[in-house]
GROMACS .gro file of C-alpha atoms in nm:
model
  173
    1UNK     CA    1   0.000   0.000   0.000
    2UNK     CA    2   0.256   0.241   0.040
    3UNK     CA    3   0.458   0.184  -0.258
    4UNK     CA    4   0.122   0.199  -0.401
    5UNK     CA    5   0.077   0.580  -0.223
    6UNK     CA    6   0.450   0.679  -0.350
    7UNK     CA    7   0.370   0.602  -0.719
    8UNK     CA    8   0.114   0.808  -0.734
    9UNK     CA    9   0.293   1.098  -0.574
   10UNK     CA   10   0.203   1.085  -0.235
   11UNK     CA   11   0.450   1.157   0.051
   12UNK     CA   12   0.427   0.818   0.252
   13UNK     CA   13   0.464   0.852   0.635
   14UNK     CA   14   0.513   0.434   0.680
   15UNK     CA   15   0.413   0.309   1.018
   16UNK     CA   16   0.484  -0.036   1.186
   17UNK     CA   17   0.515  -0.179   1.544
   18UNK     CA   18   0.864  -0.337   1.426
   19UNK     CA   19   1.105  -0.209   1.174
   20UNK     CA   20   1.190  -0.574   1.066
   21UNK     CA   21   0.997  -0.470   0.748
   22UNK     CA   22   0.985  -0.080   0.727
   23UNK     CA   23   1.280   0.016   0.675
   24UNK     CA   24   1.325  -0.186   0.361
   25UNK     CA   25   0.948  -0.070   0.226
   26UNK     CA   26   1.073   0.279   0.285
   27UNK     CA   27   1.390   0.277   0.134
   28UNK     CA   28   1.243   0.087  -0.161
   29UNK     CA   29   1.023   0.351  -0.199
   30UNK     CA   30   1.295   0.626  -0.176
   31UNK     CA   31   1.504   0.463  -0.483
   32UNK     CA   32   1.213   0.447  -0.636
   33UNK     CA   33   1.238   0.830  -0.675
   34UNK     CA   34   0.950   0.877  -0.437
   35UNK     CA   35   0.990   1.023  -0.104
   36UNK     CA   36   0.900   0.828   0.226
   37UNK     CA   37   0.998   0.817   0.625
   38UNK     CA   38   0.986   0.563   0.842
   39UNK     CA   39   0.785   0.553   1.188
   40UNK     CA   40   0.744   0.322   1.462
   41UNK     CA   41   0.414   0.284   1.619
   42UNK     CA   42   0.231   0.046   1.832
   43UNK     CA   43  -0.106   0.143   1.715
   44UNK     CA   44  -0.244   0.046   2.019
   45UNK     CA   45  -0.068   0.331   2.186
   46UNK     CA   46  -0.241   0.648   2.255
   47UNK     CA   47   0.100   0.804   2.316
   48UNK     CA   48   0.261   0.662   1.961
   49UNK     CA   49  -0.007   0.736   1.732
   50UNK     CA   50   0.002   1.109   1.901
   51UNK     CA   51   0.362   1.097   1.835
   52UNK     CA   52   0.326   0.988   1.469
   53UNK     CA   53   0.056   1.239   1.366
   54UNK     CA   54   0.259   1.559   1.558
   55UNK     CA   55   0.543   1.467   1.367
   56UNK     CA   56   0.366   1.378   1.053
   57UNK     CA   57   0.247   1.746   1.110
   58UNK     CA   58   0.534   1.895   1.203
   59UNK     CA   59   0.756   1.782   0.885
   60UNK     CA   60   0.484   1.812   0.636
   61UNK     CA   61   0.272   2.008   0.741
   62UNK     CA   62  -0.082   1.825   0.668
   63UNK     CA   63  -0.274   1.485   0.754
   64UNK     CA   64  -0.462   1.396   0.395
   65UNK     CA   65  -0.444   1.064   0.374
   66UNK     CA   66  -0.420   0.740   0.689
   67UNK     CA   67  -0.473   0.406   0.544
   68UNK     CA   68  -0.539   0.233   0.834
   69UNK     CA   69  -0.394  -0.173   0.781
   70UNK     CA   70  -0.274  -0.274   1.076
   71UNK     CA   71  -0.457  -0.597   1.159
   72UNK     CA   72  -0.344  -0.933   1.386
   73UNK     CA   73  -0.522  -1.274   1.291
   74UNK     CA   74  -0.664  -1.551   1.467
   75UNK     CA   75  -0.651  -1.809   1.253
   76UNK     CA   76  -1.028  -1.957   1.259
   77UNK     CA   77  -1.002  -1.970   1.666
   78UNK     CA   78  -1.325  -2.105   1.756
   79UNK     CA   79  -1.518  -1.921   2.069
   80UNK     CA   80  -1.489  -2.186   2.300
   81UNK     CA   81  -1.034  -2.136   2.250
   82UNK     CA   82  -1.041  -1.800   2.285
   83UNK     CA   83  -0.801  -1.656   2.568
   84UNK     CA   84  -0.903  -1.379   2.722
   85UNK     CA   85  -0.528  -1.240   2.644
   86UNK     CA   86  -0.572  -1.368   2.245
   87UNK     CA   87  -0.920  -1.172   2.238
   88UNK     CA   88  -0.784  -0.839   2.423
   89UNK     CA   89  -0.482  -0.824   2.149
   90UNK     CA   90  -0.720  -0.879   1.923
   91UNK     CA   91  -0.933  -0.573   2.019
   92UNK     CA   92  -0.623  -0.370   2.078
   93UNK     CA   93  -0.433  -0.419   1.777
   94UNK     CA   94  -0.777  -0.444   1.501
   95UNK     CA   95  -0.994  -0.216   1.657
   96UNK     CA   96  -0.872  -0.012   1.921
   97UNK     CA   97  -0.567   0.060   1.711
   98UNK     CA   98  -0.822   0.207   1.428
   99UNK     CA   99  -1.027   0.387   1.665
  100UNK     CA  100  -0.697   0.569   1.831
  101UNK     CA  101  -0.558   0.658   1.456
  102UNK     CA  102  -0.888   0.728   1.312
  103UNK     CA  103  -0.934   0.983   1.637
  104UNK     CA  104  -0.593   1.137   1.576
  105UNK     CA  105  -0.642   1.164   1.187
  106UNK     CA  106  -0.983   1.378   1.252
  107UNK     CA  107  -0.799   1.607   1.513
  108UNK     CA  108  -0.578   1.744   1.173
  109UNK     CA  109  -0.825   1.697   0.924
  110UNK     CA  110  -1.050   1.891   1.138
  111UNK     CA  111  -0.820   2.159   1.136
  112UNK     CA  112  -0.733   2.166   0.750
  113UNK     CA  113  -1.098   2.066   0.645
  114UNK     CA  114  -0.999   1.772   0.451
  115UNK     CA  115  -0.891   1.402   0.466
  116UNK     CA  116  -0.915   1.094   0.353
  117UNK     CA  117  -0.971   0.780   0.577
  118UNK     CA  118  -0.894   0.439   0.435
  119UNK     CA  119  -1.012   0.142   0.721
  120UNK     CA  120  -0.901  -0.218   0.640
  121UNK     CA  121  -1.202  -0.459   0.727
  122UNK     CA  122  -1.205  -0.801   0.607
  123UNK     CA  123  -1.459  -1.001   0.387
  124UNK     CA  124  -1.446  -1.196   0.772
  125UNK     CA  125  -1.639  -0.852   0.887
  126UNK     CA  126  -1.905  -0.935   0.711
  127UNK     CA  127  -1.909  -1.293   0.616
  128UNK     CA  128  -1.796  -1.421   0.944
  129UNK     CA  129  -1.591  -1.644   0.805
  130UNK     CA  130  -1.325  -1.622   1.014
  131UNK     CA  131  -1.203  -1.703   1.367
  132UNK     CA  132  -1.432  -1.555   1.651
  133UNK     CA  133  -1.181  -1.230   1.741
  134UNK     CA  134  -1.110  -1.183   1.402
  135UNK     CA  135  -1.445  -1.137   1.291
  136UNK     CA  136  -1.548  -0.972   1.535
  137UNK     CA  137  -1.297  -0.689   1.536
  138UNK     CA  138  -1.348  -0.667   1.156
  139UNK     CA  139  -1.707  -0.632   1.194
  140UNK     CA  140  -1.650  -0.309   1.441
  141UNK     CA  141  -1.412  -0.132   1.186
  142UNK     CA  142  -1.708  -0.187   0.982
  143UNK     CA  143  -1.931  -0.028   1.205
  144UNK     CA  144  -1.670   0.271   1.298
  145UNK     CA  145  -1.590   0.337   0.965
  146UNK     CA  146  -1.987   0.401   0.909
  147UNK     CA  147  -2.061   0.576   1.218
  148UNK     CA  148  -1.747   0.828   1.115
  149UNK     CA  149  -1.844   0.869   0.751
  150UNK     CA  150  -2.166   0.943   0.855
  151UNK     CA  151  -2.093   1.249   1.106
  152UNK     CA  152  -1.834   1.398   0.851
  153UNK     CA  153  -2.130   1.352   0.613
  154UNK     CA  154  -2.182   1.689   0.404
  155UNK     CA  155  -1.787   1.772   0.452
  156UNK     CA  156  -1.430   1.760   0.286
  157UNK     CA  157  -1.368   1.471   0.565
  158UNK     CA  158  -1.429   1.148   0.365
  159UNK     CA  159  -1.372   0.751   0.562
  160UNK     CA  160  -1.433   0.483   0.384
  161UNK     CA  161  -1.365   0.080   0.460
  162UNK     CA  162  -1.213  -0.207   0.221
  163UNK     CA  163  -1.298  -0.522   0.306
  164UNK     CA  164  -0.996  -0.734   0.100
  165UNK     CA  165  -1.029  -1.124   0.054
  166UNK     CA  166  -0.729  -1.333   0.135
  167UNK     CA  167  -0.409  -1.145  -0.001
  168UNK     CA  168  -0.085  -1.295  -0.051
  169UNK     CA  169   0.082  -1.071   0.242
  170UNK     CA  170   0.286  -1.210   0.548
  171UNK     CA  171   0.009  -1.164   0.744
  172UNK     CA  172  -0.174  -1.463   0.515
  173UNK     CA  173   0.134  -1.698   0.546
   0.00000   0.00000   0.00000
């Protein structure tokens, strides 16, 4: 997604929990000719994503775009396996995370008057075809993304939800 973002011109602020990945997605990016930083962020975090939007801010000077992604799996856990700990990361990392960057986003985009909000679902959210947690969190993004769209109704605030199938990502393997 972001080398997606940097080749169609877009500054890309890219955000993980671990730089295992990042760095190597943002330097790809920058020899690609396009121009990307690196951030790390446990979504989860009130404290990070504050950190990540201030100095988003404060280097580029606007929020116009989050494409919210970050997402943990369960793996078709049935209800009766669930761990109280499995289905509390869950929550944090699926749908608290997208609450807390979805809340910071608006607090710029309020400011400027425009913004783009991109949540990651799942065809789980609405198929429930998926573990227990996993649905379930997907389902809420659903219902977040719908419940935000709808108050910025009318306004140059836009959110808006994919729901991908299975993609060929690390996450899937």
């Amino acid at each position: 997604t972001a080398r997606l973002f940097a080749a169609e011109g877009a500054t890309v602020v890219a955000v993980d929990v671990s730089d295992k990945y990042l760095n190597d997605v943002v330097a790809d990016i920058n020899k690609q000719g396009g121009k990307a930083v690196a951030m790390l962020c446990n979504v989860a975090s009130t404290e990070d994503v504050e950190r990540v939007f201030k100095d988003t801010y404060d280097q580029f000077g606007s929020v116009d775009i989050v494409a919210n992604i970050a997402g943990i799996g369960d793996y078709h856990t049935r209800t009766v396996r669930v761990s109280d700990e499995l289905w509390q990361r869950m929550l944090d990392v699926n749908l608290t995370g997208t609450f807390k960057m979805c809340r910071e986003a608006l607090k710029y985009m309020e400011k400027q008057g425009s913004g783009s909000i991109i949540n990651t679902s799942s065809g789980a959210g609405v198929r429930a075809n998926s573990g227990c947690c996993y649905t379930a969190t997907k389902f809420a993004v659903e219902g977040l993304t719908r419940n935000i769209a709808i108050n910025y109704g009318g306004t140059d605030i836009r959110c808006n939800c994919i729901q991908p199938g299975l993609t060929q990502t690390r996450f899937a393997t």
